[in-house]
Amino acid sequence: MSEIVPIITAKRDGGELTDAQVDWVVRAYTAGQVSEPQMAALLMAIVLRGMTRAETARWTTAMIDSGTRMDLSAITRPTVDKHSTGGVGDKITLPLAPLVAACGAAVPQLSGRGLGHTGGTLDKLEAIPGWRADVPLPAMLRQLEDVGAVVCAAGPDLAPADRKMYALRDVTGTVESIPLIASSIMSKKIAEGAGGLVLDVKVGGGAFMKTLPDARALARAMVDLGADAGLPTVALLTGMDTPLGMMVGNALEVEESVAVLAGGGPADVRDLTLVLAREMLDAAGLPDADPAARLADGSAMDHWRRMIRAQGGDPHAALPRAVETETLRAHEGGVVERVDALAVGLAVWRLGAGRSAPGQSVQAGAGIELHVRPGDPVRAGDALATLHSDTPERFEPALAGLRDGIVVGSAVADTLVGVLDRIGG
Ligand code: URA
């Protein structure tokens, strides 16, 4: 048991952990042989001191080996996955997975539920009546082969060390560390067993990484971990100063995703979906596939419906709507200077769309419909956003933050939007 103390002090003093130390600590913590305070101390030392590329790679392998790697070798289509580090209004997985499936690849998306201001993909899909996130492995493999896309909850065997460690990081101020974030994300993605991976690393006020240099460092760390594990990985850096699309909230984001699959939807959501689809299809060895054509001819929508039906959902059912709405209006005329992603994300969370502790339920209909983008001209009294919630007492706290987040002035602020960089490949 005392083996842990020299490991903590070595890292506290800026040392490099040996392979044996990394293997031991990840295994012992998962087995309950290292206490939560001891692990918290080690994690904080890692936040402050960092980890080398070799330590991070070993840490990632140890987390993968705490569970079982999925075997996708029975799938006849090329497999490729995508991961976003999380942003406000980031519903891209919803149109992207069926679109890439319609182009001939198979997309195994093991996703999580949201915690904090960036919603989880499973929470969004659970707004669809009947849809189930839990898919047993044989059914998942069948769906991957038949439909080409599955978005479901990760089973307990996928990197269980990360699951336990992430819960501890979340309550000990130890999330914000590039080696810890990179190893957490990549352990799950490598264990998932896909043949290629495309990362969408968000950068800006509504993302984990607030600046381009930090986002580049995270992207580089993840691309290197992929390379070390034999998983070809490419990362796009994309702006997250302002929300993606006009809808933020679970059912609202499904609605907007379906609009994209129908050939419409906001340009930023549609463009990013197509850019990521192109990267995924290249990674899958399908350079001739034409995702724009598959959106236009309805085959992406067809794959969406099959994907939803395969998991018990009714793609034609009306989506839940919140009981109450409230409108935020402009006090004065001018131009929309900025729509702050973090402010919108927090307001949506306050409206009941997100959770503050694991296991809490979320309101399917809660969220915000934006009526303006940065640069839009507005007159006094124009609607800037419509807030949706089942619990009207949530409107005031949500509005309090939102008033400073949607700013009307005289000039558009500089913001990070669109694709900013590409790393790897
Ligand atoms: N997402 C993860 O899965 N892990 C992190 O550490 C951060 C974001």
Short mmCIF file of C-alpha atoms and ligand atoms in Angstrom, two decimals:
data_model
loop_
_atom_site.label_atom_id
_atom_site.label_comp_id
_atom_site.label_asym_id
_atom_site.label_seq_id
_atom_site.Cartn_x
_atom_site.Cartn_y
_atom_site.Cartn_z
CA MET A 1 0.00 0.00 0.00
CA SER A 2 2.80 2.40 0.79
CA GLU A 3 4.02 1.95 -2.81
CA ILE A 4 1.84 4.91 -3.76
CA VAL A 5 3.61 7.52 -1.58
CA PRO A 6 6.98 7.40 -3.45
CA ILE A 7 5.03 7.69 -6.72
CA ILE A 8 3.19 10.79 -5.51
CA THR A 9 6.36 12.41 -4.20
CA ALA A 10 8.33 11.55 -7.36
CA LYS A 11 5.75 13.35 -9.48
CA ARG A 12 5.37 16.17 -6.95
CA ASP A 13 9.11 16.80 -7.29
CA GLY A 14 8.96 16.82 -11.10
CA GLY A 15 10.24 13.30 -11.75
CA GLU A 16 9.28 10.93 -14.56
CA LEU A 17 7.31 7.84 -13.52
CA THR A 18 8.60 4.46 -14.70
CA ASP A 19 6.47 2.10 -16.79
CA ALA A 20 6.14 -0.18 -13.77
CA GLN A 21 4.97 2.68 -11.56
CA VAL A 22 2.35 3.81 -14.10
CA ASP A 23 1.07 0.25 -14.62
CA TRP A 24 0.90 -0.33 -10.89
CA VAL A 25 -0.87 2.87 -9.95
CA VAL A 26 -3.56 2.61 -12.63
CA ARG A 27 -4.19 -1.06 -11.82
CA ALA A 28 -4.16 -0.56 -8.04
CA TYR A 29 -6.43 2.50 -8.17
CA THR A 30 -8.98 0.68 -10.36
CA ALA A 31 -8.91 -2.25 -7.93
CA GLY A 32 -9.53 0.06 -4.96
CA GLN A 33 -6.04 -0.42 -3.50
CA VAL A 34 -5.12 3.26 -3.80
CA SER A 35 -7.38 5.60 -1.85
CA GLU A 36 -9.22 8.51 -3.43
CA PRO A 37 -7.17 11.16 -1.51
CA GLN A 38 -3.92 9.50 -2.60
CA MET A 39 -5.01 9.37 -6.21
CA ALA A 40 -6.23 12.98 -6.01
CA ALA A 41 -2.77 14.01 -4.75
CA LEU A 42 -1.08 12.21 -7.64
CA LEU A 43 -3.48 13.69 -10.19
CA MET A 44 -2.84 17.20 -8.83
CA ALA A 45 0.92 16.58 -9.07
CA ILE A 46 0.40 15.55 -12.71
CA VAL A 47 -1.66 18.70 -13.38
CA LEU A 48 1.18 20.83 -11.97
CA ARG A 49 4.19 18.88 -13.28
CA GLY A 50 2.84 17.30 -16.47
CA MET A 51 3.79 13.96 -18.02
CA THR A 52 6.27 13.16 -20.79
CA ARG A 53 5.10 11.62 -24.07
CA ALA A 54 6.35 8.21 -22.87
CA GLU A 55 4.54 8.50 -19.51
CA THR A 56 1.33 9.63 -21.21
CA ALA A 57 1.47 6.74 -23.69
CA ARG A 58 2.02 4.24 -20.88
CA TRP A 59 -0.75 5.81 -18.77
CA THR A 60 -3.11 5.47 -21.78
CA THR A 61 -2.18 1.82 -22.33
CA ALA A 62 -2.67 1.07 -18.63
CA MET A 63 -6.16 2.60 -18.76
CA ILE A 64 -7.04 0.58 -21.89
CA ASP A 65 -5.77 -2.58 -20.17
CA SER A 66 -7.96 -1.91 -17.13
CA GLY A 67 -10.83 -3.16 -19.35
CA THR A 68 -11.27 -4.99 -22.63
CA ARG A 69 -10.62 -3.78 -26.14
CA MET A 70 -13.56 -4.11 -28.51
CA ASP A 71 -13.10 -6.41 -31.47
CA LEU A 72 -14.59 -4.95 -34.64
CA SER A 73 -12.83 -7.41 -36.95
CA ALA A 74 -16.14 -8.98 -38.00
CA ILE A 75 -17.30 -5.70 -39.57
CA THR A 76 -16.81 -5.79 -43.34
CA ARG A 77 -16.99 -1.99 -43.83
CA PRO A 78 -13.99 0.19 -42.92
CA THR A 79 -14.50 1.52 -39.40
CA VAL A 80 -13.81 5.11 -38.40
CA ASP A 81 -14.73 7.19 -35.40
CA LYS A 82 -14.87 10.86 -34.46
CA HIS A 83 -14.52 12.57 -31.11
CA SER A 84 -15.19 16.16 -30.15
CA THR A 85 -13.63 17.62 -27.04
CA GLY A 86 -16.99 19.29 -26.39
CA GLY A 87 -18.63 22.54 -27.28
CA VAL A 88 -21.89 24.43 -26.89
CA GLY A 89 -24.49 23.38 -29.48
CA ASP A 90 -22.09 20.68 -30.74
CA LYS A 91 -24.60 18.23 -32.18
CA ILE A 92 -22.37 17.25 -35.11
CA THR A 93 -22.29 13.53 -34.24
CA LEU A 94 -26.02 13.31 -34.95
CA PRO A 95 -25.93 14.16 -38.66
CA LEU A 96 -22.31 13.00 -39.13
CA ALA A 97 -22.57 9.34 -38.09
CA PRO A 98 -25.45 8.46 -40.47
CA LEU A 99 -23.88 10.58 -43.25
CA VAL A 100 -20.58 8.69 -43.06
CA ALA A 101 -22.52 5.41 -42.86
CA ALA A 102 -24.42 6.41 -46.03
CA CYS A 103 -21.01 6.78 -47.72
CA GLY A 104 -20.03 3.18 -46.93
CA ALA A 105 -18.05 3.33 -43.67
CA ALA A 106 -19.07 2.06 -40.23
CA VAL A 107 -19.07 4.48 -37.30
CA PRO A 108 -18.97 3.00 -33.78
CA GLN A 109 -19.67 6.00 -31.52
CA LEU A 110 -19.50 5.18 -27.85
CA SER A 111 -20.62 8.37 -26.15
CA GLY A 112 -21.23 9.78 -22.72
CA ARG A 113 -23.85 11.80 -20.93
CA GLY A 114 -23.17 15.46 -20.32
CA LEU A 115 -21.85 16.96 -17.14
CA GLY A 116 -21.54 20.74 -16.91
CA HIS A 117 -22.27 23.19 -19.69
CA THR A 118 -21.53 21.05 -22.78
CA GLY A 119 -24.37 18.58 -23.33
CA GLY A 120 -23.82 14.88 -23.93
CA THR A 121 -24.71 13.20 -27.21
CA LEU A 122 -26.69 10.49 -25.42
CA ASP A 123 -28.82 13.11 -23.63
CA LYS A 124 -29.67 14.62 -27.01
CA LEU A 125 -30.66 11.32 -28.61
CA GLU A 126 -32.63 10.29 -25.53
CA ALA A 127 -35.00 13.17 -26.35
CA ILE A 128 -36.28 10.96 -29.22
CA PRO A 129 -39.27 8.93 -27.99
CA GLY A 130 -38.31 5.28 -27.44
CA TRP A 131 -34.58 5.65 -28.24
CA ARG A 132 -32.28 3.56 -26.02
CA ALA A 133 -28.62 4.30 -25.33
CA ASP A 134 -27.79 0.85 -23.97
CA VAL A 135 -27.05 -1.60 -26.77
CA PRO A 136 -25.61 -5.06 -25.98
CA LEU A 137 -22.40 -5.84 -27.89
CA PRO A 138 -23.86 -8.42 -30.35
CA ALA A 139 -26.67 -6.01 -31.30
CA MET A 140 -24.17 -3.18 -31.64
CA LEU A 141 -22.02 -5.21 -34.04
CA ARG A 142 -25.10 -6.19 -36.06
CA GLN A 143 -26.21 -2.57 -36.31
CA LEU A 144 -22.73 -1.47 -37.36
CA GLU A 145 -22.71 -4.02 -40.16
CA ASP A 146 -26.33 -3.45 -41.30
CA VAL A 147 -26.81 0.29 -40.80
CA GLY A 148 -23.20 1.47 -40.56
CA ALA A 149 -23.65 3.68 -37.52
CA VAL A 150 -24.33 3.19 -33.85
CA VAL A 151 -24.28 5.85 -31.13
CA CYS A 152 -24.61 4.21 -27.74
CA ALA A 153 -23.39 4.19 -24.14
CA ALA A 154 -19.94 2.75 -23.49
CA GLY A 155 -20.14 -0.51 -21.52
CA PRO A 156 -18.51 -0.86 -18.08
CA ASP A 157 -15.56 -2.71 -19.61
CA LEU A 158 -14.34 0.18 -21.76
CA ALA A 159 -11.39 1.73 -19.90
CA PRO A 160 -12.94 1.45 -16.40
CA ALA A 161 -9.84 3.13 -14.90
CA ASP A 162 -10.72 6.29 -16.83
CA ARG A 163 -14.33 6.20 -15.70
CA LYS A 164 -13.28 6.07 -12.03
CA MET A 165 -10.48 8.60 -12.47
CA TYR A 166 -12.61 11.07 -14.42
CA ALA A 167 -15.21 11.13 -11.62
CA LEU A 168 -12.41 11.97 -9.16
CA ARG A 169 -10.85 14.59 -11.46
CA ASP A 170 -14.23 16.24 -11.84
CA VAL A 171 -14.47 16.96 -8.10
CA THR A 172 -10.79 17.73 -7.38
CA GLY A 173 -9.97 20.43 -9.92
CA THR A 174 -7.78 18.05 -11.92
CA VAL A 175 -9.56 17.93 -15.28
CA GLU A 176 -7.50 20.68 -16.94
CA SER A 177 -4.30 18.85 -17.80
CA ILE A 178 -3.27 18.08 -21.36
CA PRO A 179 -1.75 14.63 -20.62
CA LEU A 180 -4.74 13.65 -18.47
CA ILE A 181 -7.34 14.83 -21.00
CA ALA A 182 -5.42 13.28 -23.91
CA SER A 183 -4.98 9.90 -22.20
CA SER A 184 -8.59 9.90 -20.99
CA ILE A 185 -10.04 10.50 -24.44
CA MET A 186 -7.58 8.31 -26.34
CA SER A 187 -7.79 5.33 -23.96
CA LYS A 188 -11.51 5.06 -24.76
CA LYS A 189 -11.06 5.67 -28.47
CA ILE A 190 -8.20 3.18 -28.85
CA ALA A 191 -10.11 0.57 -26.80
CA GLU A 192 -13.09 1.02 -29.11
CA GLY A 193 -11.10 -0.63 -31.90
CA ALA A 194 -11.98 1.54 -34.94
CA GLY A 195 -9.52 1.68 -37.86
CA GLY A 196 -9.21 5.48 -37.90
CA LEU A 197 -10.04 8.47 -35.75
CA VAL A 198 -10.86 12.10 -36.47
CA LEU A 199 -10.71 14.52 -33.54
CA ASP A 200 -12.54 17.82 -33.37
CA VAL A 201 -10.58 19.84 -30.83
CA LYS A 202 -12.67 22.82 -29.81
CA VAL A 203 -10.93 26.09 -29.00
CA GLY A 204 -12.36 29.26 -27.51
CA GLY A 205 -14.43 30.57 -24.64
CA GLY A 206 -16.95 27.70 -24.66
CA ALA A 207 -14.31 24.92 -24.81
CA PHE A 208 -11.83 23.22 -22.46
CA MET A 209 -9.00 24.77 -24.45
CA LYS A 210 -9.34 28.56 -24.48
CA THR A 211 -6.36 29.37 -26.73
CA LEU A 212 -4.96 28.04 -30.00
CA PRO A 213 -1.55 27.08 -28.51
CA ASP A 214 -3.25 24.98 -25.78
CA ALA A 215 -5.61 23.38 -28.30
CA ARG A 216 -2.67 22.60 -30.61
CA ALA A 217 -0.78 20.97 -27.73
CA LEU A 218 -3.81 18.83 -26.81
CA ALA A 219 -4.36 17.86 -30.45
CA ARG A 220 -0.67 16.97 -30.89
CA ALA A 221 -0.70 14.86 -27.70
CA MET A 222 -3.75 12.92 -28.91
CA VAL A 223 -2.48 12.46 -32.47
CA ASP A 224 0.82 11.13 -31.02
CA LEU A 225 -1.02 8.73 -28.69
CA GLY A 226 -3.01 7.46 -31.68
CA ALA A 227 0.18 6.97 -33.70
CA ASP A 228 1.89 5.17 -30.79
CA ALA A 229 -1.09 2.79 -30.54
CA GLY A 230 -1.36 2.15 -34.30
CA LEU A 231 -4.58 4.17 -34.64
CA PRO A 232 -4.24 6.71 -37.49
CA THR A 233 -5.53 9.97 -35.99
CA VAL A 234 -6.15 13.42 -37.45
CA ALA A 235 -7.24 16.46 -35.45
CA LEU A 236 -9.07 19.56 -36.65
CA LEU A 237 -9.03 22.63 -34.42
CA THR A 238 -12.39 24.37 -34.64
CA GLY A 239 -13.67 27.59 -33.09
CA MET A 240 -15.92 27.55 -30.02
CA ASP A 241 -16.25 31.21 -29.03
CA THR A 242 -19.82 31.19 -30.28
CA PRO A 243 -22.28 28.24 -30.20
CA LEU A 244 -22.57 25.90 -33.17
CA GLY A 245 -25.86 26.46 -34.94
CA MET A 246 -28.90 28.26 -33.56
CA MET A 247 -30.29 25.60 -31.18
CA VAL A 248 -28.75 24.53 -27.89
CA GLY A 249 -30.49 21.92 -25.72
CA ASN A 250 -31.31 18.25 -26.13
CA ALA A 251 -34.49 18.00 -28.28
CA LEU A 252 -33.71 21.36 -29.93
CA GLU A 253 -30.37 20.02 -31.14
CA VAL A 254 -32.01 16.89 -32.53
CA GLU A 255 -34.41 19.16 -34.43
CA GLU A 256 -31.52 21.14 -35.91
CA SER A 257 -29.61 17.97 -36.81
CA VAL A 258 -32.62 16.59 -38.67
CA ALA A 259 -32.83 19.89 -40.56
CA VAL A 260 -29.20 19.40 -41.68
CA LEU A 261 -29.97 15.82 -42.76
CA ALA A 262 -32.91 17.19 -44.75
CA GLY A 263 -30.51 19.45 -46.67
CA GLY A 264 -31.09 22.65 -44.68
CA GLY A 265 -30.02 23.77 -41.22
CA PRO A 266 -27.50 26.46 -40.28
CA ALA A 267 -24.47 26.82 -42.55
CA ASP A 268 -21.90 26.35 -39.74
CA VAL A 269 -23.39 23.01 -38.64
CA ARG A 270 -23.74 21.77 -42.21
CA ASP A 271 -20.20 22.90 -43.19
CA LEU A 272 -18.52 21.31 -40.17
CA THR A 273 -20.48 18.09 -40.70
CA LEU A 274 -19.23 17.92 -44.29
CA VAL A 275 -15.61 18.79 -43.39
CA LEU A 276 -15.50 16.09 -40.69
CA ALA A 277 -17.22 13.58 -42.98
CA ARG A 278 -14.53 14.21 -45.63
CA GLU A 279 -11.77 13.59 -43.05
CA MET A 280 -13.46 10.42 -41.78
CA LEU A 281 -13.99 9.02 -45.28
CA ASP A 282 -10.35 9.70 -46.18
CA ALA A 283 -9.29 7.97 -42.95
CA ALA A 284 -11.56 5.03 -43.87
CA GLY A 285 -9.91 4.72 -47.29
CA LEU A 286 -13.00 5.99 -49.16
CA PRO A 287 -11.62 9.08 -50.95
CA ASP A 288 -14.21 8.87 -53.77
CA ALA A 289 -17.22 8.97 -51.46
CA ASP A 290 -19.26 12.17 -51.84
CA PRO A 291 -20.90 13.22 -48.55
CA ALA A 292 -22.57 16.35 -50.03
CA ALA A 293 -24.30 14.14 -52.59
CA ARG A 294 -25.44 11.72 -49.88
CA LEU A 295 -27.00 14.64 -47.97
CA ALA A 296 -28.68 15.89 -51.13
CA ASP A 297 -30.12 12.55 -52.27
CA GLY A 298 -31.68 11.71 -48.90
CA SER A 299 -29.55 8.64 -48.17
CA ALA A 300 -28.00 10.27 -45.06
CA MET A 301 -31.54 10.90 -43.74
CA ASP A 302 -32.46 7.31 -44.56
CA HIS A 303 -29.47 6.06 -42.52
CA TRP A 304 -30.44 8.37 -39.63
CA ARG A 305 -33.95 6.86 -39.54
CA ARG A 306 -32.56 3.32 -39.64
CA MET A 307 -30.04 4.16 -36.91
CA ILE A 308 -32.76 5.61 -34.64
CA ARG A 309 -35.20 2.74 -35.30
CA ALA A 310 -32.52 0.11 -34.61
CA GLN A 311 -32.28 1.49 -31.06
CA GLY A 312 -36.04 1.56 -30.44
CA GLY A 313 -36.63 5.20 -31.39
CA ASP A 314 -39.35 6.58 -33.61
CA PRO A 315 -37.71 8.98 -36.08
CA HIS A 316 -41.10 10.40 -37.05
CA ALA A 317 -42.39 11.04 -33.51
CA ALA A 318 -42.85 14.64 -32.39
CA LEU A 319 -39.92 15.75 -30.23
CA PRO A 320 -40.63 16.91 -26.67
CA ARG A 321 -41.16 20.66 -26.25
CA ALA A 322 -40.69 22.54 -22.99
CA VAL A 323 -43.88 23.76 -21.35
CA GLU A 324 -42.83 27.41 -21.03
CA THR A 325 -40.87 29.91 -23.11
CA GLU A 326 -39.38 33.33 -22.42
CA THR A 327 -37.87 35.79 -24.91
CA LEU A 328 -34.69 37.83 -24.51
CA ARG A 329 -35.01 41.10 -26.44
CA ALA A 330 -32.49 43.76 -27.48
CA HIS A 331 -32.57 46.89 -25.28
CA GLU A 332 -31.15 48.98 -28.08
CA GLY A 333 -30.41 48.77 -31.78
CA GLY A 334 -27.00 48.06 -33.30
CA VAL A 335 -25.02 45.07 -34.45
CA VAL A 336 -24.60 41.78 -32.54
CA GLU A 337 -21.04 42.01 -31.23
CA ARG A 338 -20.86 38.52 -29.83
CA VAL A 339 -22.88 35.51 -28.77
CA ASP A 340 -20.78 33.99 -26.02
CA ALA A 341 -20.69 30.18 -26.13
CA LEU A 342 -19.95 29.75 -22.43
CA ALA A 343 -22.78 32.11 -21.39
CA VAL A 344 -25.24 30.30 -23.65
CA GLY A 345 -24.03 26.88 -22.43
CA LEU A 346 -24.43 27.87 -18.78
CA ALA A 347 -27.88 29.37 -19.42
CA VAL A 348 -29.02 26.16 -21.13
CA TRP A 349 -27.70 24.17 -18.20
CA ARG A 350 -29.60 26.46 -15.79
CA LEU A 351 -32.78 25.94 -17.81
CA GLY A 352 -32.60 22.22 -16.94
CA ALA A 353 -30.93 20.70 -20.01
CA GLY A 354 -27.77 19.64 -18.14
CA ARG A 355 -26.88 18.03 -14.84
CA SER A 356 -24.73 19.11 -11.91
CA ALA A 357 -24.12 15.59 -10.59
CA PRO A 358 -23.88 12.22 -12.36
CA GLY A 359 -27.19 10.38 -12.60
CA GLN A 360 -29.47 13.44 -12.47
CA SER A 361 -32.24 13.53 -15.05
CA VAL A 362 -32.33 16.28 -17.66
CA GLN A 363 -35.22 18.11 -19.32
CA ALA A 364 -35.49 16.98 -22.94
CA GLY A 365 -37.18 20.18 -24.11
CA ALA A 366 -35.08 22.73 -22.19
CA GLY A 367 -32.71 24.95 -24.13
CA ILE A 368 -32.19 28.11 -26.12
CA GLU A 369 -33.12 28.99 -29.67
CA LEU A 370 -30.86 31.79 -30.85
CA HIS A 371 -32.32 34.29 -33.30
CA VAL A 372 -29.11 36.18 -34.03
CA ARG A 373 -25.48 35.49 -34.96
CA PRO A 374 -22.50 37.81 -34.47
CA GLY A 375 -22.67 40.53 -37.13
CA ASP A 376 -26.48 40.58 -37.47
CA PRO A 377 -28.10 44.03 -37.33
CA VAL A 378 -30.85 44.38 -34.69
CA ARG A 379 -33.37 47.03 -33.65
CA ALA A 380 -34.44 47.77 -30.09
CA GLY A 381 -37.07 45.21 -29.03
CA ASP A 382 -35.98 42.51 -31.53
CA ALA A 383 -35.93 38.95 -30.16
CA LEU A 384 -32.35 37.77 -29.54
CA ALA A 385 -33.16 34.34 -28.12
CA THR A 386 -36.07 32.19 -26.97
CA LEU A 387 -35.54 30.26 -23.75
CA HIS A 388 -37.35 26.95 -23.21
CA SER A 389 -37.93 25.21 -19.87
CA ASP A 390 -40.50 23.11 -18.02
CA THR A 391 -39.71 25.07 -14.85
CA PRO A 392 -40.31 28.83 -15.30
CA GLU A 393 -38.47 29.72 -12.08
CA ARG A 394 -35.31 28.83 -14.03
CA PHE A 395 -35.80 31.68 -16.52
CA GLU A 396 -34.49 34.49 -14.31
CA PRO A 397 -31.14 32.86 -13.37
CA ALA A 398 -30.67 31.79 -17.00
CA LEU A 399 -31.47 35.29 -18.30
CA ALA A 400 -29.13 36.90 -15.78
CA GLY A 401 -26.11 35.23 -17.39
CA LEU A 402 -27.40 35.43 -20.93
CA ARG A 403 -27.88 39.23 -20.91
CA ASP A 404 -24.10 39.69 -20.74
CA GLY A 405 -23.50 36.86 -23.22
CA ILE A 406 -25.45 38.24 -26.18
CA VAL A 407 -24.00 41.68 -26.70
CA VAL A 408 -25.41 44.33 -29.03
CA GLY A 409 -23.00 47.17 -29.87
CA SER A 410 -21.38 48.80 -32.82
CA ALA A 411 -18.83 46.30 -34.18
CA VAL A 412 -18.37 42.52 -34.33
CA ALA A 413 -15.85 41.17 -31.81
CA ASP A 414 -12.97 38.98 -33.02
CA THR A 415 -13.99 35.36 -32.50
CA LEU A 416 -12.58 31.94 -33.26
CA VAL A 417 -14.93 30.26 -35.77
CA GLY A 418 -14.72 27.47 -38.33
CA VAL A 419 -11.70 25.24 -38.97
CA LEU A 420 -8.55 26.90 -37.59
CA ASP A 421 -5.89 24.22 -38.05
CA ARG A 422 -5.32 20.56 -38.88
CA ILE A 423 -2.82 18.32 -37.12
CA GLY A 424 -1.67 14.82 -38.10
CA GLY A 425 -2.45 12.66 -41.11
N1 URA B 1 -13.39 14.19 -22.05
C1 URA B 1 -12.88 13.03 -21.58
O1 URA B 1 -13.33 11.95 -21.94
N2 URA B 1 -11.86 13.11 -20.70
C2 URA B 1 -11.33 14.27 -20.27
O2 URA B 1 -10.42 14.25 -19.50
C3 URA B 1 -11.88 15.45 -20.76
C4 URA B 1 -12.90 15.38 -21.66
#
